[in-house]
mmCIF file of C-alpha atoms and ligand atoms in Angstrom:
data_model
loop_
_atom_site.group_PDB
_atom_site.id
_atom_site.type_symbol
_atom_site.label_atom_id
_atom_site.label_comp_id
_atom_site.label_asym_id
_atom_site.label_seq_id
_atom_site.Cartn_x
_atom_site.Cartn_y
_atom_site.Cartn_z
ATOM 1 C CA MET A 224 0.000 0.000 0.000
ATOM 2 C CA ASP A 225 1.217 3.492 -0.764
ATOM 3 C CA MET A 226 0.806 5.552 2.381
ATOM 4 C CA THR A 227 3.099 8.307 1.243
ATOM 5 C CA ASP A 228 0.721 10.475 -0.717
ATOM 6 C CA THR A 229 0.014 12.895 2.108
ATOM 7 C CA GLY A 230 3.570 13.011 3.360
ATOM 8 C CA THR A 231 5.589 11.251 6.019
ATOM 9 C CA ALA A 232 6.583 12.471 9.485
ATOM 10 C CA PRO A 233 10.215 12.830 10.611
ATOM 11 C CA SER A 234 11.988 9.505 11.248
ATOM 12 C CA LYS A 235 11.653 9.163 15.046
ATOM 13 C CA PRO A 236 8.557 11.094 16.148
ATOM 14 C CA THR A 237 8.015 11.341 19.896
ATOM 15 C CA PRO A 238 4.572 11.782 21.443
ATOM 16 C CA THR A 239 4.190 14.511 24.038
ATOM 17 C CA LEU A 240 0.928 13.509 25.801
ATOM 18 C CA PRO A 241 0.334 10.415 27.992
ATOM 19 C CA ASP A 242 -1.029 7.483 25.897
ATOM 20 C CA ALA A 243 -0.421 9.531 22.719
ATOM 21 C CA GLN A 244 1.152 8.201 19.531
ATOM 22 C CA VAL A 245 2.385 10.153 16.520
ATOM 23 C CA VAL A 246 0.821 9.644 13.098
ATOM 24 C CA THR A 247 3.495 8.705 10.545
ATOM 25 C CA SER A 248 1.466 8.405 7.315
ATOM 26 C CA VAL A 249 -2.084 8.750 6.012
ATOM 27 C CA CYS A 250 -3.734 7.371 2.875
ATOM 28 C CA HIS A 251 -7.217 8.253 1.671
ATOM 29 C CA TYR A 252 -8.966 5.625 -0.455
ATOM 30 C CA THR A 253 -12.397 7.150 -1.049
ATOM 31 C CA ASP A 254 -14.420 9.997 0.428
ATOM 32 C CA ARG A 255 -15.618 7.406 3.003
ATOM 33 C CA LEU A 256 -12.430 5.435 3.756
ATOM 34 C CA PHE A 257 -8.864 6.104 4.876
ATOM 35 C CA ALA A 258 -5.953 4.374 6.617
ATOM 36 C CA PHE A 259 -3.168 5.726 8.750
ATOM 37 C CA ARG A 260 -0.071 4.499 10.525
ATOM 38 C CA CYS A 261 1.331 5.700 13.841
ATOM 39 C CA THR A 262 4.114 4.981 16.292
ATOM 40 C CA ARG A 263 3.703 1.921 18.521
ATOM 41 C CA PRO A 264 4.140 2.111 22.303
ATOM 42 C CA GLN A 265 7.228 0.066 23.169
ATOM 43 C CA SER A 266 5.302 -1.856 25.807
ATOM 44 C CA LEU A 267 2.329 -2.753 23.563
ATOM 45 C CA ARG A 268 2.036 -6.486 22.922
ATOM 46 C CA PHE A 269 -0.975 -7.754 20.981
ATOM 47 C CA ARG A 270 -2.106 -10.754 18.963
ATOM 48 C CA SER A 271 -2.794 -10.161 15.265
ATOM 49 C CA GLY A 272 -6.562 -9.591 14.886
ATOM 50 C CA GLU A 273 -7.115 -7.770 18.202
ATOM 51 C CA PHE A 274 -8.475 -4.249 18.666
ATOM 52 C CA VAL A 275 -7.645 -1.260 20.885
ATOM 53 C CA MET A 276 -9.348 2.002 21.834
ATOM 54 C CA ILE A 277 -8.005 4.979 19.920
ATOM 55 C CA GLY A 278 -9.160 8.556 19.462
ATOM 56 C CA LEU A 279 -8.565 12.242 19.929
ATOM 57 C CA MET A 280 -8.902 14.717 22.769
ATOM 58 C CA GLY A 281 -12.453 16.090 22.830
ATOM 59 C CA ASP A 282 -13.352 19.776 23.094
ATOM 60 C CA ASN A 283 -14.319 19.140 26.730
ATOM 61 C CA GLY A 284 -10.769 17.993 27.516
ATOM 62 C CA LYS A 285 -11.833 14.338 27.764
ATOM 63 C CA PRO A 286 -10.549 11.701 25.329
ATOM 64 C CA LEU A 287 -13.029 10.668 22.627
ATOM 65 C CA LEU A 288 -12.215 7.004 22.010
ATOM 66 C CA ARG A 289 -13.586 4.228 19.788
ATOM 67 C CA ALA A 290 -12.688 0.582 19.250
ATOM 68 C CA TYR A 291 -10.439 0.036 16.221
ATOM 69 C CA SER A 292 -8.986 -3.224 14.964
ATOM 70 C CA ILE A 293 -5.231 -3.030 14.617
ATOM 71 C CA ALA A 294 -4.717 -3.565 10.880
ATOM 72 C CA SER A 295 -0.958 -4.132 11.139
ATOM 73 C CA PRO A 296 0.478 -7.484 12.227
ATOM 74 C CA ALA A 297 1.857 -8.120 15.711
ATOM 75 C CA TRP A 298 5.477 -7.969 14.461
ATOM 76 C CA ASP A 299 5.209 -4.529 12.823
ATOM 77 C CA GLU A 300 7.110 -1.731 14.562
ATOM 78 C CA GLU A 301 4.319 0.733 13.748
ATOM 79 C CA LEU A 302 0.542 0.422 14.108
ATOM 80 C CA GLU A 303 -1.925 0.736 11.231
ATOM 81 C CA PHE A 304 -5.652 1.523 11.346
ATOM 82 C CA TYR A 305 -8.330 1.525 8.645
ATOM 83 C CA SER A 306 -11.304 3.776 9.183
ATOM 84 C CA ILE A 307 -14.589 4.918 7.808
ATOM 85 C CA LYS A 308 -15.277 8.689 7.594
ATOM 86 C CA VAL A 309 -18.661 9.640 8.970
ATOM 87 C CA PRO A 310 -19.355 13.337 8.215
ATOM 88 C CA ASP A 311 -21.165 13.932 11.521
ATOM 89 C CA GLY A 312 -19.427 11.131 13.465
ATOM 90 C CA PRO A 313 -18.048 12.523 16.729
ATOM 91 C CA LEU A 314 -14.609 10.960 16.206
ATOM 92 C CA THR A 315 -14.174 10.220 12.487
ATOM 93 C CA SER A 316 -15.369 13.659 11.356
ATOM 94 C CA ARG A 317 -12.142 14.918 13.003
ATOM 95 C CA LEU A 318 -9.896 11.856 12.678
ATOM 96 C CA GLN A 319 -10.240 11.900 8.881
ATOM 97 C CA HIS A 320 -8.281 15.184 8.806
ATOM 98 C CA ILE A 321 -5.323 13.819 10.798
ATOM 99 C CA GLN A 322 -1.888 14.573 9.304
ATOM 100 C CA PRO A 323 1.562 13.007 9.726
ATOM 101 C CA GLY A 324 3.250 14.459 12.809
ATOM 102 C CA GLU A 325 -0.052 14.924 14.690
ATOM 103 C CA GLN A 326 -0.972 12.851 17.741
ATOM 104 C CA ILE A 327 -3.726 10.355 18.493
ATOM 105 C CA ILE A 328 -4.581 8.780 21.832
ATOM 106 C CA LEU A 329 -4.151 5.016 22.123
ATOM 107 C CA ARG A 330 -5.095 2.964 25.178
ATOM 108 C CA PRO A 331 -2.604 0.087 25.137
ATOM 109 C CA LYS A 332 -5.054 -2.660 26.184
ATOM 110 C CA PRO A 333 -5.602 -4.946 23.187
ATOM 111 C CA VAL A 334 -8.577 -7.346 23.270
ATOM 112 C CA GLY A 335 -10.696 -9.335 20.831
ATOM 113 C CA THR A 336 -11.864 -12.715 19.605
ATOM 114 C CA LEU A 337 -10.570 -12.641 16.002
ATOM 115 C CA VAL A 338 -7.390 -14.419 17.006
ATOM 116 C CA LEU A 339 -5.905 -17.683 15.759
ATOM 117 C CA ASP A 340 -5.925 -19.084 19.321
ATOM 118 C CA ALA A 341 -9.741 -18.981 19.418
ATOM 119 C CA LEU A 342 -10.025 -21.520 16.590
ATOM 120 C CA LEU A 343 -9.421 -25.272 16.694
ATOM 121 C CA PRO A 344 -6.859 -26.558 14.193
ATOM 122 C CA GLY A 345 -8.267 -26.931 10.662
ATOM 123 C CA LYS A 346 -7.413 -27.090 6.963
ATOM 124 C CA ARG A 347 -9.040 -23.955 5.536
ATOM 125 C CA LEU A 348 -9.435 -20.533 7.116
ATOM 126 C CA TRP A 349 -12.245 -18.319 5.773
ATOM 127 C CA MET A 350 -11.925 -14.578 6.392
ATOM 128 C CA LEU A 351 -15.386 -13.085 5.854
ATOM 129 C CA ALA A 352 -15.686 -9.298 5.844
ATOM 130 C CA THR A 353 -17.801 -6.369 4.756
ATOM 131 C CA GLY A 354 -16.583 -2.769 4.533
ATOM 132 C CA THR A 355 -13.992 -1.820 7.170
ATOM 133 C CA GLY A 356 -14.342 -5.333 8.601
ATOM 134 C CA ILE A 357 -11.300 -6.171 6.463
ATOM 135 C CA ALA A 358 -9.062 -4.392 9.043
ATOM 136 C CA PRO A 359 -8.375 -7.308 11.442
ATOM 137 C CA PHE A 360 -7.696 -9.514 8.408
ATOM 138 C CA ALA A 361 -5.161 -6.978 7.144
ATOM 139 C CA SER A 362 -3.334 -7.842 10.366
ATOM 140 C CA LEU A 363 -3.880 -11.608 10.258
ATOM 141 C CA LEU A 364 -2.957 -11.897 6.570
ATOM 142 C CA ARG A 365 0.469 -10.414 7.357
ATOM 143 C CA GLU A 366 0.929 -12.774 10.332
ATOM 144 C CA PRO A 367 3.215 -15.750 9.523
ATOM 145 C CA GLU A 368 1.311 -18.029 11.951
ATOM 146 C CA THR A 369 -1.838 -17.734 9.806
ATOM 147 C CA TRP A 370 -0.023 -19.278 6.871
ATOM 148 C CA GLU A 371 1.772 -21.867 8.970
ATOM 149 C CA LYS A 372 -1.498 -23.101 10.487
ATOM 150 C CA TYR A 373 -3.674 -23.431 7.373
ATOM 151 C CA GLU A 374 -3.447 -25.160 3.989
ATOM 152 C CA GLN A 375 -5.712 -22.560 2.425
ATOM 153 C CA VAL A 376 -6.819 -19.045 3.398
ATOM 154 C CA ILE A 377 -9.900 -17.718 1.607
ATOM 155 C CA VAL A 378 -10.699 -14.001 1.863
ATOM 156 C CA MET A 379 -14.260 -12.966 0.987
ATOM 157 C CA HIS A 380 -14.729 -9.196 1.157
ATOM 158 C CA THR A 381 -17.843 -7.349 0.027
ATOM 159 C CA CYS A 382 -18.270 -3.616 -0.401
ATOM 160 C CA ARG A 383 -20.844 -1.520 -2.175
ATOM 161 C CA GLU A 384 -18.387 -0.180 -4.766
ATOM 162 C CA LEU A 385 -15.080 -1.231 -6.318
ATOM 163 C CA ALA A 386 -13.043 1.653 -4.879
ATOM 164 C CA GLU A 387 -14.003 0.510 -1.384
ATOM 165 C CA LEU A 388 -12.161 -2.776 -1.980
ATOM 166 C CA THR A 389 -8.856 -0.996 -2.767
ATOM 167 C CA TYR A 390 -7.236 -1.091 0.686
ATOM 168 C CA GLY A 391 -7.799 -4.848 1.015
ATOM 169 C CA ARG A 392 -7.007 -5.571 -2.617
ATOM 170 C CA GLU A 393 -3.624 -3.781 -2.589
ATOM 171 C CA LEU A 394 -2.626 -5.477 0.636
ATOM 172 C CA ILE A 395 -3.701 -8.945 -0.527
ATOM 173 C CA GLU A 396 -2.143 -8.621 -3.970
ATOM 174 C CA ALA A 397 1.176 -7.637 -2.349
ATOM 175 C CA LEU A 398 1.295 -10.703 -0.056
ATOM 176 C CA PRO A 399 3.026 -13.150 -2.445
ATOM 177 C CA ASP A 400 5.894 -10.645 -2.859
ATOM 178 C CA ASP A 401 6.153 -9.856 0.867
ATOM 179 C CA PRO A 402 9.740 -10.583 1.996
ATOM 180 C CA LEU A 403 8.589 -12.023 5.334
ATOM 181 C CA ILE A 404 5.581 -14.138 4.396
ATOM 182 C CA GLY A 405 5.608 -14.339 0.592
ATOM 183 C CA GLU A 406 7.069 -17.836 0.619
ATOM 184 C CA LEU A 407 4.653 -19.039 3.285
ATOM 185 C CA VAL A 408 1.678 -17.730 1.298
ATOM 186 C CA GLY A 409 2.652 -19.845 -1.703
ATOM 187 C CA GLY A 410 -0.499 -21.104 -3.432
ATOM 188 C CA LYS A 411 -2.570 -20.970 -0.224
ATOM 189 C CA LEU A 412 -4.340 -17.659 -0.811
ATOM 190 C CA ARG A 413 -7.760 -17.411 -2.483
ATOM 191 C CA TYR A 414 -9.196 -13.900 -2.770
ATOM 192 C CA TYR A 415 -12.894 -13.380 -3.536
ATOM 193 C CA PRO A 416 -13.732 -9.658 -3.609
ATOM 194 C CA THR A 417 -17.300 -8.714 -4.499
ATOM 195 C CA THR A 418 -19.406 -5.595 -4.894
ATOM 196 C CA THR A 419 -23.136 -5.125 -4.465
ATOM 197 C CA ARG A 420 -23.898 -1.718 -5.966
ATOM 198 C CA GLU A 421 -21.386 -1.352 -8.791
ATOM 199 C CA ASP A 422 -20.555 -3.772 -11.588
ATOM 200 C CA SER A 423 -17.393 -5.777 -10.946
ATOM 201 C CA PRO A 424 -16.012 -9.193 -11.952
ATOM 202 C CA ILE A 425 -17.803 -10.924 -9.045
ATOM 203 C CA MET A 426 -21.031 -9.525 -7.664
ATOM 204 C CA GLY A 427 -23.080 -10.231 -4.561
ATOM 205 C CA ARG A 428 -23.019 -10.354 -0.784
ATOM 206 C CA VAL A 429 -20.681 -12.755 1.043
ATOM 207 C CA THR A 430 -23.751 -14.375 2.576
ATOM 208 C CA ASP A 431 -25.514 -14.945 -0.766
ATOM 209 C CA ASN A 432 -22.376 -16.309 -2.437
ATOM 210 C CA LEU A 433 -21.905 -18.783 0.411
ATOM 211 C CA ALA A 434 -25.592 -19.769 0.654
ATOM 212 C CA SER A 435 -25.956 -20.286 -3.109
ATOM 213 C CA GLY A 436 -22.712 -22.275 -3.308
ATOM 214 C CA LYS A 437 -21.334 -19.876 -5.941
ATOM 215 C CA VAL A 438 -18.059 -19.263 -4.114
ATOM 216 C CA PHE A 439 -17.377 -22.999 -3.733
ATOM 217 C CA ALA A 440 -17.988 -23.560 -7.446
ATOM 218 C CA ASP A 441 -15.954 -20.514 -8.514
ATOM 219 C CA LEU A 442 -12.950 -21.421 -6.332
ATOM 220 C CA ASP A 443 -13.300 -25.186 -6.688
ATOM 221 C CA ILE A 444 -13.450 -25.667 -2.913
ATOM 222 C CA PRO A 445 -15.730 -28.209 -1.142
ATOM 223 C CA PRO A 446 -18.715 -26.896 0.864
ATOM 224 C CA LEU A 447 -18.194 -25.881 4.510
ATOM 225 C CA ASP A 448 -17.300 -28.837 6.697
ATOM 226 C CA PRO A 449 -16.819 -28.440 10.472
ATOM 227 C CA ALA A 450 -14.026 -31.017 10.356
ATOM 228 C CA HIS A 451 -11.872 -28.836 8.072
ATOM 229 C CA ASP A 452 -13.236 -25.286 7.768
ATOM 230 C CA ARG A 453 -12.597 -22.449 10.192
ATOM 231 C CA ALA A 454 -14.036 -18.946 9.813
ATOM 232 C CA MET A 455 -13.416 -15.465 11.124
ATOM 233 C CA VAL A 456 -16.188 -12.911 10.598
ATOM 234 C CA CYS A 457 -16.022 -9.115 10.792
ATOM 235 C CA GLY A 458 -18.661 -6.742 9.483
ATOM 236 C CA SER A 459 -21.873 -4.949 10.340
ATOM 237 C CA LEU A 460 -24.210 -6.347 12.977
ATOM 238 C CA ALA A 461 -26.699 -7.515 10.330
ATOM 239 C CA PHE A 462 -23.933 -9.197 8.316
ATOM 240 C CA ASN A 463 -22.535 -10.924 11.383
ATOM 241 C CA LEU A 464 -25.968 -12.318 12.309
ATOM 242 C CA ASP A 465 -26.676 -13.559 8.784
ATOM 243 C CA ILE A 466 -23.242 -15.193 8.477
ATOM 244 C CA LYS A 467 -23.538 -16.836 11.892
ATOM 245 C CA LYS A 468 -26.686 -18.607 10.742
ATOM 246 C CA ILE A 469 -24.966 -19.896 7.589
ATOM 247 C CA LEU A 470 -21.963 -21.143 9.568
ATOM 248 C CA GLU A 471 -24.087 -22.732 12.296
ATOM 249 C CA ASP A 472 -26.289 -24.423 9.689
ATOM 250 C CA ALA A 473 -23.096 -25.907 8.220
ATOM 251 C CA GLY A 474 -22.244 -27.325 11.675
ATOM 252 C CA LEU A 475 -19.594 -24.802 12.761
ATOM 253 C CA ARG A 476 -19.713 -23.596 16.383
ATOM 254 C CA GLU A 477 -18.695 -20.195 17.721
ATOM 255 C CA GLY A 478 -15.386 -20.149 19.586
ATOM 256 C CA ALA A 479 -13.737 -17.813 22.047
ATOM 257 C CA ASN A 480 -10.298 -17.308 23.565
ATOM 258 C CA SER A 481 -11.266 -19.532 26.505
ATOM 259 C CA ASN A 482 -13.129 -22.076 24.371
ATOM 260 C CA PRO A 483 -11.726 -22.498 20.836
ATOM 261 C CA ALA A 484 -14.149 -23.838 18.204
ATOM 262 C CA GLU A 485 -14.791 -23.506 14.463
ATOM 263 C CA TYR A 486 -15.581 -19.804 13.969
ATOM 264 C CA VAL A 487 -15.252 -16.406 15.661
ATOM 265 C CA VAL A 488 -17.046 -13.088 15.114
ATOM 266 C CA GLU A 489 -16.351 -9.429 15.794
ATOM 267 C CA LYS A 490 -18.352 -6.331 14.919
ATOM 268 C CA ALA A 491 -16.551 -3.882 12.629
ATOM 269 C CA PHE A 492 -15.999 -0.428 14.043
ATOM 270 C CA VAL A 493 -18.817 2.032 13.316
ATOM 271 C CA ASP A 494 -18.738 5.668 14.461
HETATM 272 P P1 A2P B 640 -25.750 -4.212 0.086
HETATM 273 O O1 A2P B 640 -25.223 -3.183 -0.850
HETATM 274 O O2 A2P B 640 -26.544 -5.282 -0.592
HETATM 275 O O3 A2P B 640 -26.464 -3.644 1.289
HETATM 276 P P2 A2P B 640 -22.241 -0.966 4.251
HETATM 277 O O4 A2P B 640 -21.441 -0.052 3.348
HETATM 278 O O5 A2P B 640 -23.683 -0.644 4.368
HETATM 279 O O6 A2P B 640 -21.564 -1.242 5.558
HETATM 280 O O7 A2P B 640 -22.208 -2.384 3.497
HETATM 281 C C1 A2P B 640 -21.017 -2.996 3.101
HETATM 282 C C2 A2P B 640 -21.354 -4.218 2.290
HETATM 283 O O8 A2P B 640 -21.990 -5.179 3.145
HETATM 284 C C3 A2P B 640 -22.337 -3.920 1.167
HETATM 285 O O9 A2P B 640 -21.866 -4.558 -0.003
HETATM 286 C C4 A2P B 640 -23.630 -4.510 1.661
HETATM 287 O O10 A2P B 640 -24.463 -5.021 0.643
HETATM 288 C C5 A2P B 640 -23.159 -5.666 2.508
HETATM 289 N N1 A2P B 640 -24.136 -6.050 3.530
HETATM 290 C C6 A2P B 640 -24.892 -5.241 4.289
HETATM 291 N N2 A2P B 640 -25.684 -5.953 5.123
HETATM 292 C C7 A2P B 640 -25.420 -7.243 4.872
HETATM 293 C C8 A2P B 640 -25.930 -8.471 5.389
HETATM 294 N N3 A2P B 640 -26.864 -8.502 6.336
HETATM 295 N N4 A2P B 640 -25.428 -9.614 4.891
HETATM 296 C C9 A2P B 640 -24.481 -9.585 3.907
HETATM 297 N N5 A2P B 640 -23.977 -8.478 3.377
HETATM 298 C C10 A2P B 640 -24.434 -7.308 3.846
#
């Protein structure tokens, strides 16, 4: 991904507020979507796929924080976030204007269920996302353990329009050439991007393409089988509910950190 188009901060930026981190680069994808990178607190340890609370100082002097999936992998020396821009959203209406060198607040307490540990061992890992729900997968796709654990990783991502797929597409298309994980990725990656409101090579919601069997036919993959298939889900509340039904009907059970099973779900950040 090219995060240089709005400039890059000096090499070793130092935050000046408690729990603050310095933005190092920003990239706008559409008028509704952008990503940025920032410094990482030295003490922050997290598992790829987890989220943290980030935000800005409010006008009332209190921090305005929201949950954001960390889009960078656990080994990255910086942190990356992928965000929607909501014109009247309390946080994103301001966050979307952030520039390299400026500070954000980050509470260094990572949590979340979209982690490899919450799934039982399996053959295929399905990453199922709508909109900004691709963010935790941007982390997990750059995590070597993901590729070591699974024979195949299938990414289904649905957005309304083609441009909204760009962040995920650029990241996924760069994986085979990644110096760290390119070799691990090998032939394991299957990418299935779809749109619902603009013509594109593959159309339709993740849910419909799973329920109709289209994705299995297109990718030449057998139908979901709880013995082999594992799934991670991240999207809107309605999407998550609809997908859960499809996965449960196929015999997959929801897992958690304390009780690993066949699939896990997290709600994508919404302002
Ligand atoms: P659709 O255009 O048919 O509503 P949004 O931008 O509203 O967050 O939606 C992102 C993508 O998620 C859109 O392509 C949208 O399809 C799809 N989507 C919304 N709700 C669901 C759902 N319940 N199940 C599957 N896909 C959904």
